[in-house]
Structure formats: C-alpha cells, structure tokens
C-alpha positions as a Markdown table, in Angstrom:
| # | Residue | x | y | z |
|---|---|---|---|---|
| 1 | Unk | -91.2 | 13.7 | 88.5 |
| 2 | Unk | -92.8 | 15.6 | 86.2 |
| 3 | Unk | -89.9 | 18.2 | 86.1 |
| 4 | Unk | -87.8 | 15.2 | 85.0 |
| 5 | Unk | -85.8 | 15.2 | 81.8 |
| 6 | Unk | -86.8 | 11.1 | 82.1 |
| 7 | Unk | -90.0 | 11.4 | 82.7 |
| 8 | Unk | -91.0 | 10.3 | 79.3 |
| 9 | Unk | -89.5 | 7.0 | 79.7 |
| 10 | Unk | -91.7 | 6.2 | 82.8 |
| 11 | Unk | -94.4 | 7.0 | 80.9 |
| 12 | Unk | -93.3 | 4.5 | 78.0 |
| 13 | Unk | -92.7 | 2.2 | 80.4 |
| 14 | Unk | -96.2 | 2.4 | 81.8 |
| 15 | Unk | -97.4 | 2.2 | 78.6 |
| 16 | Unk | -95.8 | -0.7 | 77.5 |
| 17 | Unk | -96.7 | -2.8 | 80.9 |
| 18 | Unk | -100.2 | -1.9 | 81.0 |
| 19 | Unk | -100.6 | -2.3 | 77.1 |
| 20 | Unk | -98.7 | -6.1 | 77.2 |
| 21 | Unk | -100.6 | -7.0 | 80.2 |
| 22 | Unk | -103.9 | -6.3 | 78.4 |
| 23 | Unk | -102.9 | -7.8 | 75.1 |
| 24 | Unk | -101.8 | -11.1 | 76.9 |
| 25 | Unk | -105.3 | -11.4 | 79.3 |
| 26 | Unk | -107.3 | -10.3 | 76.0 |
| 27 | Unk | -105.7 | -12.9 | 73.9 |
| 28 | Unk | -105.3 | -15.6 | 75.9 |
| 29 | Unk | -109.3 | -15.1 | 76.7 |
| 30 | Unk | -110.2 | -15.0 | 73.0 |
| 31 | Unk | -108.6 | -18.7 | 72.8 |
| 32 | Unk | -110.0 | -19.9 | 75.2 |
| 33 | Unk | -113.4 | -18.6 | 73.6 |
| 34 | Unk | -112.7 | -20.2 | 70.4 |
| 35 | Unk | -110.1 | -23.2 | 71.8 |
| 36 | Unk | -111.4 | -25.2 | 68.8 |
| 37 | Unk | -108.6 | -23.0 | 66.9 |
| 38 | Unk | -106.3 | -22.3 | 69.7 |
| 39 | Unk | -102.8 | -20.7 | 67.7 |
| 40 | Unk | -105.2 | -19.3 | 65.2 |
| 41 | Unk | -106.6 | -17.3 | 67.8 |
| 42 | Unk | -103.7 | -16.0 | 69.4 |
| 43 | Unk | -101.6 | -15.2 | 66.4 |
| 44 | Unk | -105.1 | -13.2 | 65.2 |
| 45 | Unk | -105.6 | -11.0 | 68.0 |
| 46 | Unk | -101.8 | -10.6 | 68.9 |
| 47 | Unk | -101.7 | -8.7 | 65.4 |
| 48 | Unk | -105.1 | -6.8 | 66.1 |
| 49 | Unk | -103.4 | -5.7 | 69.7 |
| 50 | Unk | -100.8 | -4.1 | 67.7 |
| 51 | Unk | -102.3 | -2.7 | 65.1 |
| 52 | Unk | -104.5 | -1.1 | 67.6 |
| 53 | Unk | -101.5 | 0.8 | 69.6 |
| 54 | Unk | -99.9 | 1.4 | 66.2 |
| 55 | Unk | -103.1 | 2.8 | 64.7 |
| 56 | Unk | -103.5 | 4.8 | 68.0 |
| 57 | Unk | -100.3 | 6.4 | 67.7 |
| 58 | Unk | -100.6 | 7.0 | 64.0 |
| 59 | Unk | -103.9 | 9.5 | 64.9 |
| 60 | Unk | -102.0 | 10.6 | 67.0 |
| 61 | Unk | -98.9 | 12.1 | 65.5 |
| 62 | Unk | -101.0 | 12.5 | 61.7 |
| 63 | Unk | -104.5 | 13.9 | 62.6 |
| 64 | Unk | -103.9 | 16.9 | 60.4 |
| 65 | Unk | -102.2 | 15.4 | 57.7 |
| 66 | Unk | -105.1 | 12.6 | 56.9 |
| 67 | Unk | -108.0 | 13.1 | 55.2 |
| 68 | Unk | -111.6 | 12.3 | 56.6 |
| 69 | Unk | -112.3 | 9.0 | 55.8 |
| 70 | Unk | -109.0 | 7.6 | 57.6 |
| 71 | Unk | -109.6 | 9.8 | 60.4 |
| 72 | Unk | -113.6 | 8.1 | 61.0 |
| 73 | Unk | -112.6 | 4.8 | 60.0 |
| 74 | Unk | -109.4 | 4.5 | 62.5 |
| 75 | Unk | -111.5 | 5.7 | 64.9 |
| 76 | Unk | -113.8 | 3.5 | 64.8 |
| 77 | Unk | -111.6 | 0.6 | 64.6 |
| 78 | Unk | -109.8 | 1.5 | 67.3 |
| 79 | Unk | -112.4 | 1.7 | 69.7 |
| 80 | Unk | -113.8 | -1.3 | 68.6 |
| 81 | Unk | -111.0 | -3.4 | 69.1 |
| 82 | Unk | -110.6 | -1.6 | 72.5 |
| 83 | Unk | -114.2 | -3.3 | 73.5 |
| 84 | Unk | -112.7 | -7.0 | 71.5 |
| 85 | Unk | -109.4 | -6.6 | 74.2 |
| 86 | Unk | -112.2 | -5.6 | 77.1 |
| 87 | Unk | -114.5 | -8.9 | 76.2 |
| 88 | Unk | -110.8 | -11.3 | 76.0 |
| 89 | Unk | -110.1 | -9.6 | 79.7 |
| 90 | Unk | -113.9 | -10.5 | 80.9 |
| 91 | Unk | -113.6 | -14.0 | 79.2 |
| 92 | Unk | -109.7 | -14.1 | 80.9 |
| 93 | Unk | -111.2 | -13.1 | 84.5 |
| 94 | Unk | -114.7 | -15.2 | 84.5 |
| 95 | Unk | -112.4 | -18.6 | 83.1 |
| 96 | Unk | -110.1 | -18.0 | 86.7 |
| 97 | Unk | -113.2 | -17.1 | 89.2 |
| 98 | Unk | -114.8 | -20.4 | 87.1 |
| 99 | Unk | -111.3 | -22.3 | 88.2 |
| 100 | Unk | -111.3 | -21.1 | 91.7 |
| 101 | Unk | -115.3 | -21.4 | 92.3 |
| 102 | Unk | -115.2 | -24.8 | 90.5 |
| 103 | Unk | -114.3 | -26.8 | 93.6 |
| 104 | Unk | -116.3 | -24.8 | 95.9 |
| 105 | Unk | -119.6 | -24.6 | 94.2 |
| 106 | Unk | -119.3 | -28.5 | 93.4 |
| 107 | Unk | -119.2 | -29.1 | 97.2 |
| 108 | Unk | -122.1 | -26.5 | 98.0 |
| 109 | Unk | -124.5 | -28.5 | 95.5 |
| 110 | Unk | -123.4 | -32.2 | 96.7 |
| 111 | Unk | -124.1 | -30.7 | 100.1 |
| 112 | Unk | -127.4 | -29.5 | 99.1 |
| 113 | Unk | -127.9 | -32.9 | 98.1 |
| 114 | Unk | -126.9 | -34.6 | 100.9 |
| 115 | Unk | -128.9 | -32.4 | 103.0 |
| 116 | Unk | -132.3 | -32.9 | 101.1 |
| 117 | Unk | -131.6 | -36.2 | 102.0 |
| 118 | Unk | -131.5 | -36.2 | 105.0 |
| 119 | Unk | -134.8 | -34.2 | 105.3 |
| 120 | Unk | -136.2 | -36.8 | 103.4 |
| 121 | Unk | -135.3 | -39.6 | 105.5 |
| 122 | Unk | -136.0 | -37.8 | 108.4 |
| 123 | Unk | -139.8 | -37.7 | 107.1 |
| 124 | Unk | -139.7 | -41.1 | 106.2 |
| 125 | Unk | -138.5 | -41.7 | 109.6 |
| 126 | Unk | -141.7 | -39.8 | 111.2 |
| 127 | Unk | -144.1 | -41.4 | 108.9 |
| 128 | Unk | -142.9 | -45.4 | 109.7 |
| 129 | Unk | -143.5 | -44.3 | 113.3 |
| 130 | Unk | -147.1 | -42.4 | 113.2 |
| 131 | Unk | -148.0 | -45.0 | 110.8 |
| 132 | Unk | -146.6 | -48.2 | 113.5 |
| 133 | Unk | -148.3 | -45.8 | 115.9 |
| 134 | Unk | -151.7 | -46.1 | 114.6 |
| 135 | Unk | -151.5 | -49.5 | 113.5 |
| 136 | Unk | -150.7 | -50.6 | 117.1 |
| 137 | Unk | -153.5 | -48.3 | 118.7 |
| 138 | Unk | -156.2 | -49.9 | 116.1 |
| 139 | Unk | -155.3 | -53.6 | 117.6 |
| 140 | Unk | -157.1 | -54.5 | 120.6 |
| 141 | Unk | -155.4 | -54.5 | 124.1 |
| 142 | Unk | -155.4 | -57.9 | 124.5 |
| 143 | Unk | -153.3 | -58.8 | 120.8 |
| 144 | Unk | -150.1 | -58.1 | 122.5 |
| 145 | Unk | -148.5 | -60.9 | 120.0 |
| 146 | Unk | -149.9 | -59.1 | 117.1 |
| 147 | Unk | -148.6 | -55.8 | 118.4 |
| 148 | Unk | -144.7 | -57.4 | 119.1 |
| 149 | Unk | -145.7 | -58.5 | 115.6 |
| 150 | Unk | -145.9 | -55.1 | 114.0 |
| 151 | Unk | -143.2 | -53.7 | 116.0 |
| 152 | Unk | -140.7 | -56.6 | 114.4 |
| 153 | Unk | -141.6 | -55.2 | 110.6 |
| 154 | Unk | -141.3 | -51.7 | 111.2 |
| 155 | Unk | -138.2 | -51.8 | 113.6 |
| 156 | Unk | -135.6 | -52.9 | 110.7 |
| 157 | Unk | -137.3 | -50.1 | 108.3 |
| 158 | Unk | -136.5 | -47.8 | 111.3 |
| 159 | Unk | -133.2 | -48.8 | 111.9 |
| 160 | Unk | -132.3 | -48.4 | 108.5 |
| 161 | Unk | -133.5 | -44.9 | 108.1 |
| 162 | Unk | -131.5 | -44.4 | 111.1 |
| 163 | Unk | -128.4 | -46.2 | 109.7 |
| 164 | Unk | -128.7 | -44.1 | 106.6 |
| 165 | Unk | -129.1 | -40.8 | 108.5 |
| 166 | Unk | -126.0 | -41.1 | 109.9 |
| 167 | Unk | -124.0 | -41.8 | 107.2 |
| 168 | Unk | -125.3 | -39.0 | 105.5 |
| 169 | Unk | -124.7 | -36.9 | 108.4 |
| 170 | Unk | -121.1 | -37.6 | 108.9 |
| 171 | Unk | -121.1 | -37.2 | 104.8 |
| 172 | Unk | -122.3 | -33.5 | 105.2 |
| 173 | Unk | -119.9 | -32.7 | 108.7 |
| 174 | Unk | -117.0 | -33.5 | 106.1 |
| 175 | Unk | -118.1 | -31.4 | 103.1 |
| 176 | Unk | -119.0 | -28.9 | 105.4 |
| 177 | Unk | -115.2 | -28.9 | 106.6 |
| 178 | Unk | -113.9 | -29.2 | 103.4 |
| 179 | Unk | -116.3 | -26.0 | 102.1 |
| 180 | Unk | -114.3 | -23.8 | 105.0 |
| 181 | Unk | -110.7 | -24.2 | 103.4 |
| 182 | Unk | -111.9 | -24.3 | 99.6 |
| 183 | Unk | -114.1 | -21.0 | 100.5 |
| 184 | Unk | -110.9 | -19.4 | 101.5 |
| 185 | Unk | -110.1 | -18.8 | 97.6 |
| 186 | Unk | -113.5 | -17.0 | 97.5 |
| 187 | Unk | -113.9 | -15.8 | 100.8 |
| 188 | Unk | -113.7 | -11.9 | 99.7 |
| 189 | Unk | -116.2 | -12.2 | 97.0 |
| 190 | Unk | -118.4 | -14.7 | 99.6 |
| 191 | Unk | -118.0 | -11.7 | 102.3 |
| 192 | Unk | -118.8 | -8.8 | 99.6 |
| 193 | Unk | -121.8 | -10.7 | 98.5 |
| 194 | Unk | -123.3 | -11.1 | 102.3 |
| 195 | Unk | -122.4 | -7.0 | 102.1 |
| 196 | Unk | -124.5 | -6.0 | 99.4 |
| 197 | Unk | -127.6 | -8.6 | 100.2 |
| 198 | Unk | -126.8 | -10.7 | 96.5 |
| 199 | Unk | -125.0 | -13.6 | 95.2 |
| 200 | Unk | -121.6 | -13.9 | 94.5 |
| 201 | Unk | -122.0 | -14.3 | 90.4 |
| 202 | Unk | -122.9 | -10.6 | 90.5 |
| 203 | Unk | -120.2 | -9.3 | 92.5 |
| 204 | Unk | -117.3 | -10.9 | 90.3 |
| 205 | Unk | -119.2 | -9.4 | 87.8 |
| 206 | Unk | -119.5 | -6.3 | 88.5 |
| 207 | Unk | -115.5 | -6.3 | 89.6 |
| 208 | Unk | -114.8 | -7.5 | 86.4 |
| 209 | Unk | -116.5 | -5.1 | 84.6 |
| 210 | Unk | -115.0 | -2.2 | 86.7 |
| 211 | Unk | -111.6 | -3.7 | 85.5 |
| 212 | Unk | -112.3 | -3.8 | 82.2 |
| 213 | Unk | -113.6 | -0.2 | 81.9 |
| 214 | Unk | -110.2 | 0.8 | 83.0 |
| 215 | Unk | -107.6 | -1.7 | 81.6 |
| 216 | Unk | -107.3 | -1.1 | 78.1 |
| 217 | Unk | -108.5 | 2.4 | 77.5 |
| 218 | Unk | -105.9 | 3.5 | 79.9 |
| 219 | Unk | -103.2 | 1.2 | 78.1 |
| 220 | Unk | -104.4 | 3.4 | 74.9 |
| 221 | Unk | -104.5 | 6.6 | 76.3 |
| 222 | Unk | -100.9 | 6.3 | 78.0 |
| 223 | Unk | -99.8 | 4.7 | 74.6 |
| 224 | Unk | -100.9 | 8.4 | 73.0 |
| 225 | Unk | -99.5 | 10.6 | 76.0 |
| 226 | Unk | -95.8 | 9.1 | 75.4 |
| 227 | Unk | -96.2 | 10.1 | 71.9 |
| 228 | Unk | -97.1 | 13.4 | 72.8 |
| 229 | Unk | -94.1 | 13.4 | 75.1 |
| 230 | Unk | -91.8 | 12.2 | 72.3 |
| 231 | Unk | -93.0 | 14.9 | 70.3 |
| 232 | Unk | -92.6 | 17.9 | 72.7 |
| 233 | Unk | -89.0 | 16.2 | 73.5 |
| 234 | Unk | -88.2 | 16.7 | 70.1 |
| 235 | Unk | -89.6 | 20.6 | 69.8 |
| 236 | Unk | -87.4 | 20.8 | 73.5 |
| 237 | Unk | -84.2 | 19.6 | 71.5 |
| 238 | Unk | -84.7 | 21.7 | 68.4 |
| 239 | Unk | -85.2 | 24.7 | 70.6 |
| 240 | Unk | -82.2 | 24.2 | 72.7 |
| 241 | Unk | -80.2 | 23.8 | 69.8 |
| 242 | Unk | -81.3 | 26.7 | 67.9 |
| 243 | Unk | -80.6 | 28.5 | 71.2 |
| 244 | Unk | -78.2 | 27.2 | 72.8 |
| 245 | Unk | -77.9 | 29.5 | 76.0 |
| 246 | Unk | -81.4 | 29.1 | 76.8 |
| 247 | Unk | -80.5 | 25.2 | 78.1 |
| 248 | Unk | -79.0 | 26.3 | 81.3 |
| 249 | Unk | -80.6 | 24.3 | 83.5 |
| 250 | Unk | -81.7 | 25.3 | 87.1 |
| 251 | Unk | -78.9 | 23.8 | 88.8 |
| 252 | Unk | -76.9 | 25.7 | 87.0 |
| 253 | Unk | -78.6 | 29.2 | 87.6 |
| 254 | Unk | -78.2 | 28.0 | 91.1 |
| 255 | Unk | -74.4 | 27.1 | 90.4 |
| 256 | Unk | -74.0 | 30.6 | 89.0 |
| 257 | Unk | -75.9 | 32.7 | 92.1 |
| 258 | Unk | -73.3 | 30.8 | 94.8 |
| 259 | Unk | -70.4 | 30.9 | 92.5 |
| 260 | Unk | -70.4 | 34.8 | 93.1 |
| 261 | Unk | -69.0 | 36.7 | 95.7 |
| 262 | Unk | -71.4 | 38.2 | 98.2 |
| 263 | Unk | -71.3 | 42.3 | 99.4 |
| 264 | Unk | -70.3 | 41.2 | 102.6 |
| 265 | Unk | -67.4 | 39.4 | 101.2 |
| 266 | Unk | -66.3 | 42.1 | 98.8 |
| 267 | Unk | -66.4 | 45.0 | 101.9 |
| 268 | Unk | -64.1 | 42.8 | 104.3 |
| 269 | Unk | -61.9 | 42.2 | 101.6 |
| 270 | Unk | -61.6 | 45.9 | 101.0 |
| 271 | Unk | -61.6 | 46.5 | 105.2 |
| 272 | Unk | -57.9 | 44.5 | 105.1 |
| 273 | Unk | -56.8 | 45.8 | 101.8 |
| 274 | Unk | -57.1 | 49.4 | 103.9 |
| 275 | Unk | -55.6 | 48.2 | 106.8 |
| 276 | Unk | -52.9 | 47.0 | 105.4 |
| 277 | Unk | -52.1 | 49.8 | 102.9 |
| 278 | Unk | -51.6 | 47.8 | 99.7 |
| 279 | Unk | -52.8 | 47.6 | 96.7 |
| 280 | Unk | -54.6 | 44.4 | 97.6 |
| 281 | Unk | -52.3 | 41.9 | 95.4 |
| 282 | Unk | -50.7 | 40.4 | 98.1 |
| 283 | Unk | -52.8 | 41.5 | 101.0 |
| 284 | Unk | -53.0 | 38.1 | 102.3 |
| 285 | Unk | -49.1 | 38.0 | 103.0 |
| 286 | Unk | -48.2 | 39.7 | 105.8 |
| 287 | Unk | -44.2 | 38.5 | 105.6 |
| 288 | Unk | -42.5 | 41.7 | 104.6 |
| 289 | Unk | -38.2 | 41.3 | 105.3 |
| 290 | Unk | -36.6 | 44.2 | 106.8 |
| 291 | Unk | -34.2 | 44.6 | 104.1 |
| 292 | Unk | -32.4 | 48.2 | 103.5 |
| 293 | Unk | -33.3 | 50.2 | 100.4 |
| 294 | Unk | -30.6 | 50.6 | 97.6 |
| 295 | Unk | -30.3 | 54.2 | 97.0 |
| 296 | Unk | -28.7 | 53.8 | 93.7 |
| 297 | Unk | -32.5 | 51.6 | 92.3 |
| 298 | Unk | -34.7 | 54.0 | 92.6 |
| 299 | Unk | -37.3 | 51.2 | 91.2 |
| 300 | Unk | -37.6 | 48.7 | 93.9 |
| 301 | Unk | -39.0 | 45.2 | 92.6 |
| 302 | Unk | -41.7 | 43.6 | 94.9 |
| 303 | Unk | -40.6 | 40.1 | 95.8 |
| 304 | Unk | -43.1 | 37.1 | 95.6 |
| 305 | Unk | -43.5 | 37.1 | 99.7 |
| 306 | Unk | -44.2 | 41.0 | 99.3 |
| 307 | Unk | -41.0 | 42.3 | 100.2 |
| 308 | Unk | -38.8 | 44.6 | 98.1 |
| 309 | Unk | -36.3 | 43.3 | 95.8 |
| 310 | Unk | -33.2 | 45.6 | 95.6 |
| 311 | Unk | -30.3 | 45.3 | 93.0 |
C-alpha cells in the first residue's frame, strides 16, 4: 500500500476518523462536566478541536517561515488542548463504565445490606435462646409452669427472628440472581480485577488511561503525516511535469520489456526466411502460382500472394 499512488487518501481518511471520533468523545465529555451549560460547551470545544488540527497542520507546513514566538506558543497550545481532548475522553469513558456499573454496584451494596442483616438476626437469634437457656436452668426443677411460662415469651421473639430470616434470605437468593446477568456488562473488568488481585475502579482506570494516551495524539500525528504526504504529492507532480519521461511507471517498464521480441524469436524467424529463400516480406506465404514468365517483362512484379505478376 505504501507503493500506492492513493495511499495518501487512506491516510486522510484515517486522519479524519480517528480525529472526529476524538473530537466527538472529548466534547460530549466536557458537557457532561459542565452540563449546567450544555450547547455552550459543545460549541466551545468543537472550535478548540479544530483549531487544534488546523493549528497542527499550520506548524506543520510553516515551521520555517514563522518566527519564534508563534512557533513556542502553538506548541504549547497544541499540546495542551491535546491533554483538554484526553480529560473530555476520560470524562466520556468513566460517565459509560458509571452507566453500566450503576445497576450492578446498586445491587452489590443492597446485598451487602441484606446480608448484615441477616448476621444480625442470626445473633439475635442465639442470644434469645442462651438467654431462655439460662433463665430456664436458674428455675428450680419442680417450676415446670414457670418454665412453659418463659418458653411462651421467648418463642414469638424466636419465631419472628425466624420469620424475618427468611424473608431476608429469599431477598438476597434474588439479588444474588439478578447480580449474575447485570455482571455480564462488567464481567471482563470483574474477571481482570480477580487477575491482578485489585478492584475493579482501578482497572477501568487504568484502561482508560491507556486509551487516552493513544487517542488523540495519534489523531494529531496522522493529521501532520497526511500533510506531509500532500506536500511530497505535490513535489511528485511538479517533478513529473518538469520531466515528463521520468513518469513511466513500472507497469509500463514491464509493458515495454514483453512488448519486445525475444533472440529466440528473432533467430527462428531468420531460420524460415533462409529456408525459404526470400527476402522475408512474405515469408509467411507459401502460395506461389506456377505461372510462365513473360520474356518480353524483364521486370516481373511480385503479386500480393507472392507470386509473380507478368504483363
């Protein structure tokens, strides 16, 4: 491809994709930053997005032609507004993981919940039953009225507690259920995080940032090398046309080495020109009439079948 007289325009159209895809996360993350001035936003950093590929191109193409101060302060602008479009692309990227994780990380704290709970009753649970335990042994054997007595107050406490465990239990066998298909959004960054021993904040982080580091730096640097194509296009054109027999291309060195007749060609043709004892015009045409000579036309005419014309 890079032999390709079109190569140029893949490279614009690289460019242009990478660049617009950049420009749209970063902007759309910037108003969502500041949503209290949504289209302000958007119309502010659309404009800064192309200033920065104009003002790329512009150092570009008129390095040696500017003086110092543009030189320093382009620069610098131009990189900083590469790290604005990076921030609108990490504030782009954490608003969807937020959207997807939302769901999911609501159900993993109402099931934390639920579960503390249920640890709680299940101590209350123990307590009411050490403490009926004790209370019963303290009662003489004989108070067996007294002990059906204490039984009858802590029974209903019980029974609750146990009432209340279940419902909590079947609360949490639900959320658990409904954690295994909203986890399937964020099952890779779940699955990366059991990998590397952390949580899964820090992984989409550090994805994000690995994105970032790449995304619009390479939009700007492919922005500059189809302006350096354009340019050497241009040289190509001015050279071709200032020599004009330098543009053969290779196909048509190729053409021109086939075109020609080979050796072997050239000594066969010669091998039948000899046999047949011609001057090779019309060795090909072996149709000769027998016709008699006419003594009086002492310049016999060859006929087009290569036979002699007499008058």
């Amino acid at each position: 491809m890079e032999n390709s007289k079109y190569f140029y325009i893949w490279i614009g159209l690289s460019a242009l994709f990478i660049a617009g895809s950049a420009a749209a996360f970063s902007v759309y993350g910037l108003a969502k930053l500041f949503s209290g001035a949504f289209i302000s936003v958007v119309i502010m950093a659309s404009a800064l997005e192309i200033g920065k590929l104009v003002t790329a191109s512009f150092l570009y193409r008129y390095w040696d032609m500017i003086n110092w101060f543009q030189k320093v302060y382009m620069t610098i602008a131009t990189i900083v507004l590469i790290f604005i479009t990076s921030a609108g692309i990490f504030g782009y990227l954490s608003n969807a993981y937020q959207g997807a994780t939302l769901e999911f990380e609501k159900q993993s704290t109402e099931l934390l919940t639920i579960e503390e709970r249920i640890e709680q009753l299940e101590e209350d649970k123990v307590f009411l039953k050490e403490e009926l335990s004790i209370a019963v042994s303290e009662l003489p054997e004989n108070y067996i009225t007294a002990k059906r007595k204490l039984r009858e107050d802590y029974n209903p406490q019980i029974l609750q507690i146990n009432n209340e465990l279940l419902d909590y239990k079947k609360t949490r066998a639900d959320l658990e259920i409904q954690l295994v298909s909203t986890g399937v959004d964020v099952g890779p960054a779940i699955y990366l995080a059991r990998t590397f021993g952390t949580d899964i904040d820090t992984v989409v982080k550090f994805f994000i940032f690995i994105l970032i580091f790449v995304f619009d730096p390479l939009a700007v640097m492919l922005v500059i090398a189809y302006n350096q194509a354009l340019i050497d296009r241009g040289k190509e054109k001015k050279l071709s046309q200032a020599h004009p027999e330098k543009e053969k291309t290779q196909h048509d060195n190729w053409k021109d080495i086939y075109s020609q007749p080979t050796l072997i060609e050239d000594d066969e043709r010669m091998d039948i020109i000899g046999q047949n004892g011609n001057d090779g015009l019309h060795y090909d045409e072996v149709d000769i009439p027998n016709e008699p000579l006419d003594e009086n036309n002492p310049n016999p005419q060859p006929t087009a079948r290569g036979g002699i014309r007499t008058k």
